Every structure is written in C-alpha cells, then in structure tokens.
Amino acid sequence: MPVRRALRLVRRYWRVLVRYATRYTAPVRRAWRRSLQLRVVAITLVASSLLVGTFGWFIADRSAEILLSRAEDEARSALTTKVEFARKQLSLYPQARDPELQSGLEELVNALFDGDPADPGSAVISIRAEGWPNLRAVAVRPVDTRDLITPEMIRAVSGDGGGVSKQIRTAEIEGETIKFLVYGSPVTTRFGQVELYYMVPLTSEDQDANLMRTTVLATGLALVILLGVVAGLVTRLVVTPVRVAARTAQRLSAGLLDQRMKVDGEDDLALLAAAFNQMAANLQRQIVRLEEMSRLQRRFTSDVSHELRTPLTTVRMAADLIFSERDEFDPAVARSAELLQAELDRFEELLTDLLEISRFDAGFAALDAEHTDLVPIVERVAERLAGLAERVGVEIQLNLPDTPVIAEVDPRRVERVLRNLVGNAVEHAEAKPVQVTLATDDAAVAITVRDHGIGLKPGEERLVFNRFWRADPSRARQTGGTGLGLSISVEDARLHGGWLEAWGSPGEGAQFRLTLPVRAGDRLVAAPLPLIPRDRNVEVS
C-alpha cells in the first residue's frame, strides 16, 4: 500500500509538473512553430556551439599537453645534469659511514638548487638514502615532501632495477596549493646508491593553460554570437520577402486584388517578387473576367426567369381551362391535358427556384426573422406531405418536444427547407419510415430528417447540395423536383447563420440535419442532435 500511494503521489506531481511546463513553455513553442528565422538562428547557434566547443576543447587540451611535454623535457634534461653532478660529488666519499657524508649531502642539495629559497613556487630538490640508517633525507628547503614523493615512487626509484620515474602531485607549501612535476632518479656512488628527486612547480604551465582555455572560450563564444548574428541577418534577408509575400497573398485572398510586392534588384528574391506580381495580375484578370461572366450569367437567369413569367401565365390560363374540361375529351386528349398541367406545375416551380437562386447570387436575399414556434411548422410540413407519403407507402414519424420551441427565424424559409428535406426523404425512403426529430438547447435548435432508403455513397454527402445534382438520375421521379431544392435550402440555412449537413451510408439510409441559432446573429458552436443517427446499425422493417 505505501508503494502504491507513493506511485500515485509521484504520478500526480509528475502530471502537475508537465502541466506547468506545458503552460509556461507554450509561448516558446508557439514562436518556434511560427518563426522560420527563430528556428534557423537557434539551429545555427546549437550547431556552431557544438562545433566550436569541440574544436576549442581539442585546442585547449592539445595546448596543455604541449606545455606539459615541454616542462617534462626541460625537467628531465635538468635532472640528467643534476644526477651527473651529484654522482661526481658523492664519488669523493668512499663509504657511507663517513662522518662528513651527511653534511656533504646538504651542501650538494644547496649546490643543485638554482632557485629562490624564499619563493614557495621554486623547484624542490631532495636526496634520500633509504638503505643507510645513518643518513637522513635532505631537501633544499624545509618542505614536507611526503605528499610529493609517494612510497610507490620511492620503490620505483630505489628498488632492484630502479630507474627514472615521474609523477604529477599537488602539495600545500606555505599555505599555497601548488602542482609539481616530480622526477626521481637513482644516483650510483662508491658507497652505494641514493635517490635524487627533482620537483618542478607547474604554476606557470597551469597559468598558461588556463589563459589559453579562457582565450579559446572567449573566442569561441564571440564566434558563436557572430555566427548567430550573421544567420539572423541572412535569414532576415530571405524571410522578410517571404513574409511580405505571405501578407500580400492574405490580402489577395481577402479580395484586395490590387495588392503587389515591391521588386528591388535583380536577384532571386526580386525574381520571386516579380513572378508573384505577375501571378497576382493574372489572377486578378481571371477573377474579374469570371465575376463578369458570373454577373452576366446571373443576370441572364434572372431576366429569362422574369421574361418567362408572362408567357407562362398565358399558357397556365389556357392549360387550366383545358384541364377543367378534360372529362369531355376522349381518354388520350384528357391524359395529355393532365400531363400538360403536371409539367406546367414543374416548370413554374423551376422558374420560382431559379428566381430564388438568382436573388441569393445577387446578394438580395433578406432574412425576415421573428420569434417563431418551430413545432407547428414541422407538423404543417408533415401534414402537407402526408398525401405523397401515403401514395408511396411511407410513414412520417414525428419526434417533437411537448413544449414550444421558440427561435428567432424566418418561418417561410424554415418551412421551405423542411419541405425539401422531408420531400426528398419520402422520395428516397423505399417504403420505410421517415423520422423527423426536433430538439433545442440554450443556443441552438436542430431538426433531423432520417430515412432508411438507398442512402448515400462516400463523398455524396457534399455533392447533394450542388445545383441540379441527383444521386440516381435514372430513378423515376415521384415529387417532380427541380434539382435546386437542397441548393436553396443550404442558402436559407446560411442566411440564418446556421448549418445544413448530410450523412448517408449505402443500404442504411441518410440523415439531414438543420441547425439554427436560437437568437438571430449568434454564432453556432454545437448542435443539440448528432449528425450520424444513433440507430444506424438497427434494422428497420
């Protein structure tokens, strides 16, 4: 249990840490994603820091090795001279018991010393006679050499087959910590063997190495900063025109077709700016030409629709007269009168839809919003389409709230949208029920129309709102639609600031969802009803 509690505590603190880290690093991450110049400069600084750091470390380390090697060569050369001098001086004493040998060793050390005894950084010379009890070790100064001359080094110098040995040691002399290069060598005399230790301070070499490291570090830091500045300047030269091009492209996409980039010089960026300006000019000409063609097309559609109204009214009067007298005609003529009446109805509906589309295209469509209860509208649409549903064997099922659903909408346009949706659902239901569901929340109201017919293929949920598009053009019409109903419906939804969406799956039917804001002008965020029906996997009989 304590382990589990500890793990839970660690996980909790870890989540808190991650949350705070994410919150406080968000501006940096956002700047990293948005700024190409920042990324280039940062990568340049990191790469140059690694390169300069590695090179500087190599230079400093190599320089320190050279300084140490030079000090070793000088110390070894001096040691050789001093060993030869000591051997000659000690050859005057034929035996170790000579009472003057001890004083001779002290005089020899003083003779070998070539520094200032008062300087704690001077070299230290010591002679030891490990095999002679009557002789004690002597040094040029009263310095404790136990930290400098280790037992391992003494054995390496004085043992059988001993020779020259070296090591680097650090000792505290007169309160100052000094690093020494210690050399030891045996000295063969007439009475036996003694050891000569030559301890050279490495103070100057350490100072030179530290100075070199500081110089390399300062130079490397200055070089990295310089590279960062150069990278920033170079990137700025490239990024600035790109940013200008991006801002110009944004203005062009916003409809400001006269925006152009400034062309300076004859380099690649100037060629880019000139090519961008040429592209913008071509786009402007094409857009203006297409807008003019679209305007002429809308005007043609509107004019034709209006001009057809007058002859259509005359033909309608004549057709109504013939249709009213059809019982007195022979069966073939009576059938022709019925067909004429039906096609005139479709033609008049097509003209009405064309006029409505032309008003949307021209931007003249206006929303006459008022506070309206949507429940009666849905019931009225279902009632008007009940005859058609009964003829094709479809049941319209209403799922409506028990309380009024009030929204600020244009009732005429909402009823037209529902009439199109329910009519299309009945036409495609294939004798299966059609469900109409109404729901609302504080911000939006949604109406779904669900059928269980042939459904929609993948991708067709976006095509159904195109003008004159049909999922199956070969299928016999039941409602005599014009192919513009859903196009007008989606424009009506957009005029309200709402959504009209479709879902469908082959063999599972389709569902359309109309979502409108409760208050006119509000922005929709979510819909009270799902677009994909919950019963999509339920078999409907």
Coordinates of C-alpha atoms in Angstrom, one line a residue:
M1 CA 0.0 0.0 0.0
P2 CA 2.7 2.6 0.8
V3 CA 4.3 1.8 -2.6
R4 CA 1.0 2.3 -4.4
R5 CA 0.4 5.6 -2.5
A6 CA 3.9 6.7 -3.4
L7 CA 3.4 5.9 -7.0
R8 CA 0.1 7.7 -7.1
L9 CA 1.8 10.7 -5.5
V10 CA 4.7 10.6 -8.0
R11 CA 2.3 10.4 -10.9
R12 CA 0.2 13.3 -9.6
Y13 CA 3.2 15.5 -9.1
W14 CA 4.5 14.5 -12.5
R15 CA 1.2 15.5 -14.2
V16 CA 1.3 18.8 -12.3
L17 CA 4.9 19.4 -13.5
V18 CA 4.1 18.5 -17.1
R19 CA 1.0 20.8 -17.0
Y20 CA 3.0 23.7 -15.6
A21 CA 5.9 23.0 -18.1
T22 CA 3.4 22.9 -21.0
R23 CA 1.7 26.2 -19.8
Y24 CA 4.9 28.2 -19.4
T25 CA 6.6 26.9 -22.5
A26 CA 3.6 27.4 -24.7
P27 CA 4.8 30.9 -25.9
V28 CA 8.2 29.5 -26.8
R29 CA 6.7 26.5 -28.7
R30 CA 4.3 28.8 -30.5
A31 CA 7.2 31.2 -31.5
W32 CA 9.2 28.1 -32.6
R33 CA 6.4 26.9 -34.9
R34 CA 5.6 30.3 -36.4
S35 CA 9.1 31.8 -36.9
L36 CA 11.4 30.4 -39.5
Q37 CA 14.0 33.0 -38.6
L38 CA 14.0 31.8 -34.9
R39 CA 14.4 28.2 -36.0
V40 CA 17.3 28.9 -38.3
V41 CA 19.1 31.1 -35.8
A42 CA 18.6 28.6 -33.0
I43 CA 19.8 25.6 -35.1
T44 CA 22.8 27.7 -36.2
L45 CA 23.7 28.6 -32.6
V46 CA 23.3 25.0 -31.4
A47 CA 25.3 23.5 -34.3
S48 CA 28.1 26.2 -34.1
S49 CA 28.3 25.8 -30.3
L50 CA 28.8 22.1 -30.6
L51 CA 31.4 22.6 -33.4
V52 CA 33.3 25.5 -31.7
G53 CA 33.1 23.8 -28.3
T54 CA 34.5 20.5 -29.6
F55 CA 37.3 22.4 -31.6
G56 CA 38.1 24.6 -28.6
W57 CA 38.3 21.7 -26.2
F58 CA 40.6 19.9 -28.6
I59 CA 42.8 23.1 -29.0
A60 CA 42.9 23.7 -25.2
D61 CA 43.7 20.1 -24.4
R62 CA 46.4 19.8 -27.0
S63 CA 47.9 23.1 -25.9
A64 CA 48.0 21.9 -22.2
E65 CA 49.7 18.6 -23.4
I66 CA 52.3 20.6 -25.3
L67 CA 53.0 22.8 -22.3
L68 CA 53.3 19.7 -20.0
S69 CA 55.5 17.9 -22.5
R70 CA 57.8 20.9 -22.8
A71 CA 58.0 21.1 -19.0
E72 CA 58.8 17.4 -18.8
D73 CA 61.6 17.7 -21.4
E74 CA 63.1 20.6 -19.5
A75 CA 62.9 18.8 -16.1
R76 CA 64.3 15.6 -17.5
S77 CA 67.2 17.4 -19.1
A78 CA 67.9 19.3 -15.8
L79 CA 67.6 16.0 -13.9
T80 CA 70.1 14.3 -16.0
T81 CA 72.6 17.2 -15.4
K82 CA 71.9 17.2 -11.7
V83 CA 72.3 13.4 -11.4
E84 CA 75.6 13.5 -13.2
F85 CA 76.8 16.4 -10.9
A86 CA 75.6 14.5 -7.8
R87 CA 77.4 11.3 -8.8
K88 CA 80.7 13.2 -9.3
Q89 CA 80.4 15.0 -6.0
L90 CA 79.4 11.9 -4.0
S91 CA 82.2 9.8 -5.5
L92 CA 84.5 11.7 -3.1
Y93 CA 83.1 9.7 -0.2
P94 CA 84.3 6.1 -0.3
Q95 CA 82.0 4.7 2.4
A96 CA 78.6 5.5 3.8
R97 CA 79.9 5.7 7.4
D98 CA 82.0 8.8 6.5
P99 CA 81.0 11.4 9.2
E100 CA 81.2 14.2 6.6
L101 CA 78.8 12.5 4.2
Q102 CA 75.6 13.9 5.8
S103 CA 77.0 17.5 5.5
G104 CA 78.1 16.7 2.0
L105 CA 74.6 15.7 1.1
E106 CA 73.3 19.0 2.4
E107 CA 75.9 21.0 0.5
L108 CA 75.1 19.0 -2.6
V109 CA 71.4 19.9 -2.4
N110 CA 72.2 23.5 -2.0
A111 CA 74.6 23.3 -4.9
L112 CA 72.0 21.7 -7.1
F113 CA 69.3 24.3 -6.2
D114 CA 69.1 27.1 -8.7
G115 CA 66.0 29.0 -7.4
D116 CA 65.0 31.4 -4.7
P117 CA 64.6 29.7 -1.3
A118 CA 62.0 32.3 -0.3
D119 CA 59.8 31.6 -3.3
P120 CA 57.3 28.9 -2.5
G121 CA 56.9 28.3 -6.2
S122 CA 60.6 27.4 -6.7
A123 CA 61.7 23.9 -7.5
V124 CA 62.4 21.5 -4.7
I125 CA 65.4 19.2 -4.6
S126 CA 65.6 16.3 -2.2
I127 CA 68.1 13.4 -1.7
R128 CA 67.1 10.3 0.1
A129 CA 69.3 7.4 1.2
E130 CA 66.8 4.6 2.1
G131 CA 69.4 1.9 2.6
W132 CA 71.6 3.8 5.1
P133 CA 70.3 4.3 8.6
N134 CA 72.9 6.9 9.5
L135 CA 71.8 9.1 6.6
R136 CA 68.6 11.2 6.6
A137 CA 66.8 12.8 3.7
V138 CA 67.8 16.3 2.9
A139 CA 66.0 19.0 0.9
V140 CA 66.8 22.5 -0.3
R141 CA 64.1 23.9 1.9
P142 CA 62.3 22.8 5.0
V143 CA 59.4 21.4 2.8
D144 CA 57.3 18.4 3.7
T145 CA 57.8 16.2 0.7
R146 CA 55.7 13.3 1.8
D147 CA 52.8 14.5 -0.4
L148 CA 55.1 14.8 -3.4
I149 CA 57.3 11.7 -3.0
T150 CA 55.0 8.7 -2.6
P151 CA 56.1 5.3 -1.4
E152 CA 55.2 3.9 -4.8
M153 CA 57.6 6.3 -6.4
I154 CA 60.4 5.5 -3.9
R155 CA 60.1 1.8 -4.6
A156 CA 60.2 2.5 -8.4
V157 CA 63.4 4.5 -8.0
S158 CA 65.3 2.6 -5.2
G159 CA 64.2 -0.9 -5.9
D160 CA 66.1 -3.6 -7.8
G161 CA 66.4 -2.4 -11.4
G162 CA 65.2 1.0 -10.3
G163 CA 65.3 3.9 -12.7
V164 CA 63.9 7.3 -13.6
S165 CA 60.3 7.7 -12.5
K166 CA 57.9 10.7 -12.8
Q167 CA 54.5 11.7 -11.5
I168 CA 52.4 14.8 -11.0
R169 CA 51.4 15.6 -7.5
T170 CA 49.8 18.5 -5.6
A171 CA 51.1 19.7 -2.2
E172 CA 50.4 22.6 0.1
I173 CA 53.5 24.7 0.6
E174 CA 53.4 27.7 3.0
G175 CA 49.6 27.8 2.7
E176 CA 49.6 27.7 -1.1
T177 CA 48.5 24.7 -3.1
I178 CA 50.9 24.1 -5.9
K179 CA 51.1 21.4 -8.6
F180 CA 54.5 19.8 -9.1
L181 CA 56.1 17.6 -11.7
V182 CA 58.2 15.2 -9.7
Y183 CA 61.1 13.3 -11.2
G184 CA 63.1 10.7 -9.3
S185 CA 66.4 9.0 -10.3
P186 CA 68.9 6.8 -8.6
V187 CA 72.5 8.1 -8.1
T188 CA 75.2 5.4 -8.0
T189 CA 78.1 6.2 -5.8
R190 CA 81.2 4.3 -4.5
F191 CA 79.5 3.5 -1.2
G192 CA 76.1 2.6 -2.8
Q193 CA 73.0 4.2 -4.2
V194 CA 70.9 7.2 -3.2
E195 CA 67.9 8.8 -4.8
L196 CA 67.7 12.3 -6.2
Y197 CA 64.2 13.9 -6.5
Y198 CA 63.7 16.9 -8.6
M199 CA 60.3 18.6 -8.1
V200 CA 59.4 21.3 -10.6
P201 CA 56.3 23.5 -10.0
L202 CA 53.8 23.7 -12.9
T203 CA 52.4 27.0 -11.8
S204 CA 53.4 28.9 -15.0
E205 CA 52.2 26.0 -17.2
D206 CA 48.8 25.9 -15.4
Q207 CA 48.5 29.7 -15.8
D208 CA 49.4 29.5 -19.5
A209 CA 46.9 26.6 -19.9
N210 CA 44.1 28.5 -18.1
L211 CA 44.9 31.6 -20.1
M212 CA 44.6 29.6 -23.3
R213 CA 41.4 28.0 -22.2
T214 CA 39.9 31.4 -21.4
T215 CA 41.1 32.8 -24.7
V216 CA 39.6 29.8 -26.6
L217 CA 36.3 30.1 -24.7
A218 CA 36.0 33.8 -25.2
T219 CA 36.9 33.5 -28.9
G220 CA 34.5 30.6 -29.3
L221 CA 31.7 32.5 -27.6
A222 CA 32.3 35.5 -29.7
L223 CA 32.4 33.3 -32.9
V224 CA 29.1 31.6 -31.9
I225 CA 27.5 35.0 -31.3
L226 CA 28.8 36.3 -34.6
L227 CA 27.5 33.2 -36.4
G228 CA 24.1 33.7 -34.7
V229 CA 24.0 37.4 -35.8
V230 CA 25.1 36.5 -39.3
A231 CA 22.5 33.7 -39.5
G232 CA 19.8 36.1 -38.2
L233 CA 20.7 38.8 -40.8
V234 CA 20.9 36.3 -43.7
T235 CA 17.7 34.7 -42.7
R236 CA 16.1 38.1 -42.3
L237 CA 17.1 38.9 -45.9
V238 CA 15.3 35.8 -47.1
V239 CA 12.4 35.6 -44.6
T240 CA 11.3 39.3 -45.0
P241 CA 10.3 38.9 -48.7
V242 CA 8.6 35.7 -47.8
R243 CA 6.6 37.4 -45.1
V244 CA 5.7 40.2 -47.4
A245 CA 4.6 37.6 -50.0
A246 CA 2.5 35.9 -47.3
R247 CA 0.8 39.1 -46.2
T248 CA 0.2 40.1 -49.8
A249 CA -1.3 36.6 -50.5
Q250 CA -3.5 37.0 -47.5
R251 CA -4.8 40.4 -48.8
L252 CA -5.3 38.9 -52.2
S253 CA -7.3 36.0 -50.7
A254 CA -9.4 38.6 -48.8
G255 CA -10.4 40.2 -52.1
L256 CA -7.8 43.1 -52.3
L257 CA -6.8 42.1 -55.8
D258 CA -4.6 45.3 -56.4
Q259 CA -2.0 44.2 -53.8
R260 CA 1.5 43.8 -55.2
M261 CA 5.0 43.1 -53.8
K262 CA 7.9 45.6 -54.1
V263 CA 10.6 44.5 -56.5
D264 CA 14.1 45.5 -55.6
G265 CA 17.2 44.5 -57.5
E266 CA 17.6 41.6 -59.9
D267 CA 18.4 38.7 -57.6
D268 CA 16.4 35.5 -56.9
L269 CA 14.1 37.3 -54.4
A270 CA 13.4 40.0 -56.9
L271 CA 12.6 37.4 -59.5
L272 CA 10.3 35.8 -56.9
A273 CA 8.5 39.1 -56.2
A274 CA 8.2 39.8 -60.0
A275 CA 6.7 36.3 -60.6
F276 CA 4.4 36.7 -57.6
N277 CA 3.2 40.1 -59.0
Q278 CA 2.7 38.6 -62.4
M279 CA 0.7 35.7 -60.9
A280 CA -1.4 38.2 -58.9
A281 CA -2.1 40.2 -62.1
N282 CA -3.2 37.1 -64.0
L283 CA -5.4 36.0 -61.1
Q284 CA -6.9 39.5 -60.9
R285 CA -7.7 39.4 -64.7
Q286 CA -9.2 35.9 -64.4
I287 CA -11.2 36.7 -61.3
V288 CA -12.6 39.9 -62.9
R289 CA -13.4 38.0 -66.1
L290 CA -15.1 35.2 -64.1
E291 CA -17.0 37.7 -62.0
E292 CA -18.2 39.5 -65.1
M293 CA -19.2 36.1 -66.7
S294 CA -21.0 35.1 -63.4
R295 CA -22.7 38.5 -63.3
L296 CA -23.9 38.1 -66.8
Q297 CA -25.0 34.6 -66.2
R298 CA -27.0 35.6 -63.1
R299 CA -28.5 38.5 -64.9
F300 CA -29.4 36.2 -67.9
T301 CA -31.0 33.7 -65.5
S302 CA -32.9 36.4 -63.7
D303 CA -34.0 38.1 -66.9
V304 CA -35.1 34.8 -68.6
S305 CA -37.0 33.8 -65.5
H306 CA -38.8 37.1 -65.4
E307 CA -39.5 37.1 -69.1
L308 CA -40.9 33.6 -69.0
R309 CA -43.4 34.6 -66.3
T310 CA -45.7 36.4 -68.8
P311 CA -46.0 33.6 -71.4
L312 CA -46.2 31.1 -68.6
T313 CA -49.2 32.9 -67.1
T314 CA -50.9 32.8 -70.5
V315 CA -50.1 29.2 -71.0
R316 CA -51.2 28.5 -67.5
M317 CA -54.7 30.1 -68.1
A318 CA -55.2 28.1 -71.2
A319 CA -54.0 24.8 -69.6
D320 CA -56.2 25.4 -66.6
L321 CA -59.2 25.8 -69.0
I322 CA -58.3 22.7 -70.9
F323 CA -57.7 20.7 -67.6
S324 CA -61.1 21.7 -66.2
E325 CA -62.8 20.4 -69.3
R326 CA -60.8 17.2 -69.6
D327 CA -63.8 15.0 -68.7
E328 CA -65.5 15.9 -72.0
F329 CA -62.5 14.8 -74.1
D330 CA -61.6 11.4 -75.3
P331 CA -59.2 9.5 -73.0
A332 CA -56.0 10.3 -75.0
V333 CA -56.7 14.0 -75.0
A334 CA -57.7 14.0 -71.4
R335 CA -54.4 12.3 -70.4
S336 CA -52.5 14.9 -72.5
A337 CA -54.2 17.7 -70.5
E338 CA -53.2 16.0 -67.2
L339 CA -49.6 15.7 -68.4
L340 CA -49.6 19.3 -69.6
Q341 CA -50.9 20.5 -66.2
A342 CA -48.3 18.5 -64.3
E343 CA -45.4 19.7 -66.5
L344 CA -46.6 23.3 -66.2
D345 CA -46.6 22.9 -62.4
R346 CA -43.0 21.6 -62.6
F347 CA -42.0 24.4 -65.0
E348 CA -43.5 27.1 -62.7
E349 CA -41.7 25.6 -59.7
L350 CA -38.4 25.6 -61.7
L351 CA -38.9 29.3 -62.5
T352 CA -39.6 30.1 -58.9
D353 CA -36.4 28.2 -57.8
L354 CA -34.4 30.0 -60.4
L355 CA -35.6 33.4 -59.3
E356 CA -34.8 32.5 -55.7
I357 CA -31.3 31.3 -56.7
S358 CA -30.7 34.5 -58.7
R359 CA -31.6 36.5 -55.6
F360 CA -29.1 34.6 -53.5
D361 CA -26.4 35.0 -56.2
A362 CA -27.1 38.7 -56.4
G363 CA -27.0 39.1 -52.6
F364 CA -30.5 40.4 -52.5
A365 CA -31.9 37.7 -50.2
A366 CA -33.1 39.1 -46.9
L367 CA -33.9 37.4 -43.6
D368 CA -37.3 38.3 -42.1
A369 CA -36.6 36.9 -38.7
E370 CA -39.2 36.7 -35.9
H371 CA -39.8 34.7 -32.8
T372 CA -41.4 31.5 -34.0
D373 CA -42.5 28.2 -32.6
L374 CA -41.0 25.5 -34.8
V375 CA -43.2 22.7 -33.6
P376 CA -46.3 23.8 -35.7
I377 CA -44.0 24.4 -38.7
V378 CA -42.8 20.8 -38.6
E379 CA -46.3 19.5 -38.1
R380 CA -47.6 21.6 -41.0
V381 CA -44.9 20.2 -43.3
A382 CA -45.6 16.6 -42.4
E383 CA -49.3 17.2 -42.9
R384 CA -48.8 18.7 -46.4
L385 CA -46.6 15.8 -47.4
A386 CA -48.9 13.2 -45.9
G387 CA -50.7 12.5 -49.2
L388 CA -47.4 11.9 -51.1
A389 CA -46.1 9.7 -48.3
E390 CA -49.3 7.7 -48.4
R391 CA -49.1 7.2 -52.1
V392 CA -45.5 5.7 -51.9
G393 CA -46.2 3.7 -48.7
V394 CA -44.1 5.8 -46.3
E395 CA -44.9 6.7 -42.8
I396 CA -43.7 10.1 -41.5
Q397 CA -42.9 9.8 -37.8
L398 CA -42.5 13.0 -35.7
N399 CA -40.4 13.2 -32.5
L400 CA -41.3 16.6 -31.2
P401 CA -41.0 18.2 -27.7
D402 CA -44.1 18.6 -25.6
T403 CA -43.3 22.3 -25.1
P404 CA -42.9 25.0 -27.7
V405 CA -39.5 25.5 -29.3
I406 CA -39.1 29.2 -29.8
A407 CA -36.3 30.6 -32.1
E408 CA -35.7 33.8 -33.9
V409 CA -36.0 32.6 -37.6
D410 CA -37.7 33.3 -40.9
P411 CA -40.7 30.9 -40.8
R412 CA -41.2 30.9 -44.5
R413 CA -37.6 29.9 -45.3
V414 CA -37.5 27.3 -42.5
E415 CA -40.7 25.7 -43.8
R416 CA -39.3 25.6 -47.3
V417 CA -36.1 23.9 -46.0
L418 CA -38.1 21.3 -44.1
R419 CA -40.4 20.8 -47.1
N420 CA -37.4 20.0 -49.3
L421 CA -35.8 17.7 -46.7
V422 CA -38.9 15.7 -45.9
G423 CA -40.0 15.5 -49.5
N424 CA -36.6 14.1 -50.5
A425 CA -36.6 11.7 -47.6
V426 CA -40.1 10.4 -48.6
E427 CA -38.9 10.0 -52.2
H428 CA -35.9 8.0 -51.2
A429 CA -37.4 6.1 -48.3
E430 CA -38.3 3.0 -50.3
A431 CA -41.5 2.3 -48.3
K432 CA -39.7 2.6 -44.9
P433 CA -40.5 5.1 -42.2
V434 CA -39.1 8.7 -42.2
Q435 CA -38.3 10.2 -38.8
V436 CA -38.4 13.9 -38.2
T437 CA -36.8 14.9 -34.8
L438 CA -36.7 18.4 -33.2
A439 CA -34.5 19.3 -30.3
T440 CA -33.1 22.5 -28.7
D441 CA -30.8 23.9 -26.1
D442 CA -29.9 27.3 -24.9
A443 CA -28.0 28.3 -28.0
A444 CA -29.3 26.3 -31.0
V445 CA -32.2 24.3 -32.4
A446 CA -31.7 21.3 -34.6
I447 CA -34.1 19.3 -36.8
T448 CA -33.1 16.0 -38.3
V449 CA -34.8 14.1 -41.1
R450 CA -33.9 10.4 -41.2
D451 CA -34.8 7.9 -43.9
H452 CA -33.8 4.3 -44.3
G453 CA -33.6 4.1 -48.1
I454 CA -30.8 3.6 -50.5
G455 CA -28.5 6.1 -48.6
L456 CA -25.6 8.0 -50.0
K457 CA -22.2 6.8 -51.3
P458 CA -19.0 8.1 -49.7
G459 CA -18.4 11.7 -50.8
E460 CA -22.0 12.3 -51.9
E461 CA -22.9 14.0 -48.6
R462 CA -21.1 17.1 -50.0
L463 CA -22.5 16.7 -53.6
V464 CA -26.2 16.7 -52.6
F465 CA -26.2 20.4 -52.1
N466 CA -24.9 21.1 -55.6
R467 CA -27.3 22.6 -58.1
F468 CA -29.1 20.0 -60.3
W469 CA -27.2 17.1 -58.7
R470 CA -29.0 13.8 -58.4
A471 CA -27.8 10.6 -56.7
D472 CA -29.6 8.4 -59.3
P473 CA -30.7 10.3 -62.4
S474 CA -32.3 7.2 -63.9
R475 CA -34.7 6.7 -61.0
A476 CA -38.3 7.7 -61.7
R477 CA -39.4 10.9 -60.1
Q478 CA -42.2 10.9 -57.6
T479 CA -42.1 14.5 -56.4
G480 CA -41.1 16.2 -59.7
G481 CA -38.2 18.1 -58.1
T482 CA -36.2 20.7 -59.9
G483 CA -32.7 19.8 -58.6
L484 CA -32.4 23.2 -56.9
G485 CA -34.3 22.4 -53.6
L486 CA -31.2 21.5 -51.5
S487 CA -29.2 24.3 -53.0
I488 CA -31.8 26.8 -51.9
S489 CA -32.1 25.1 -48.6
V490 CA -28.4 25.4 -47.8
E491 CA -28.5 29.1 -48.7
D492 CA -31.5 29.6 -46.4
A493 CA -29.6 27.9 -43.6
R494 CA -26.5 30.1 -44.2
L495 CA -28.7 33.2 -44.3
H496 CA -29.8 32.3 -40.7
G497 CA -26.2 31.8 -39.7
G498 CA -26.9 28.0 -39.4
W499 CA -25.8 24.7 -40.9
L500 CA -27.4 22.2 -43.2
E501 CA -25.4 18.9 -43.2
A502 CA -25.9 15.4 -44.6
W503 CA -24.9 11.9 -43.7
G504 CA -25.5 8.8 -45.6
S505 CA -24.4 5.2 -46.0
P506 CA -25.3 2.7 -48.7
G507 CA -28.1 0.5 -47.5
E508 CA -28.5 2.4 -44.2
G509 CA -30.3 5.4 -45.5
A510 CA -29.5 9.1 -45.0
Q511 CA -30.0 11.8 -42.4
F512 CA -30.1 15.6 -42.9
R513 CA -29.6 18.0 -40.0
L514 CA -30.7 21.6 -40.0
T515 CA -29.1 23.6 -37.1
L516 CA -30.2 27.2 -36.5
P517 CA -29.2 29.7 -33.7
V518 CA -31.9 30.4 -31.2
R519 CA -31.1 34.1 -31.4
A520 CA -30.5 35.7 -34.8
G521 CA -26.9 36.7 -35.3
D522 CA -25.5 34.3 -32.7
R523 CA -22.6 32.1 -33.7
L524 CA -23.2 28.3 -33.6
V525 CA -20.8 26.1 -31.7
A526 CA -22.6 22.8 -31.5
A527 CA -25.9 21.1 -32.4
P528 CA -28.4 19.6 -30.0
L529 CA -28.7 16.5 -32.2
P530 CA -26.0 14.3 -33.7
L531 CA -25.5 14.2 -37.5
I532 CA -24.8 10.5 -37.5
P533 CA -28.0 8.7 -36.3
R534 CA -27.9 6.5 -33.2
D535 CA -30.0 3.8 -34.9
R536 CA -27.7 3.4 -38.0
N537 CA -27.0 -0.3 -37.1
V538 CA -30.6 -1.1 -36.2
E539 CA -32.5 -3.0 -38.9
V540 CA -35.7 -1.1 -39.9
S541 CA -38.6 -3.1 -41.3

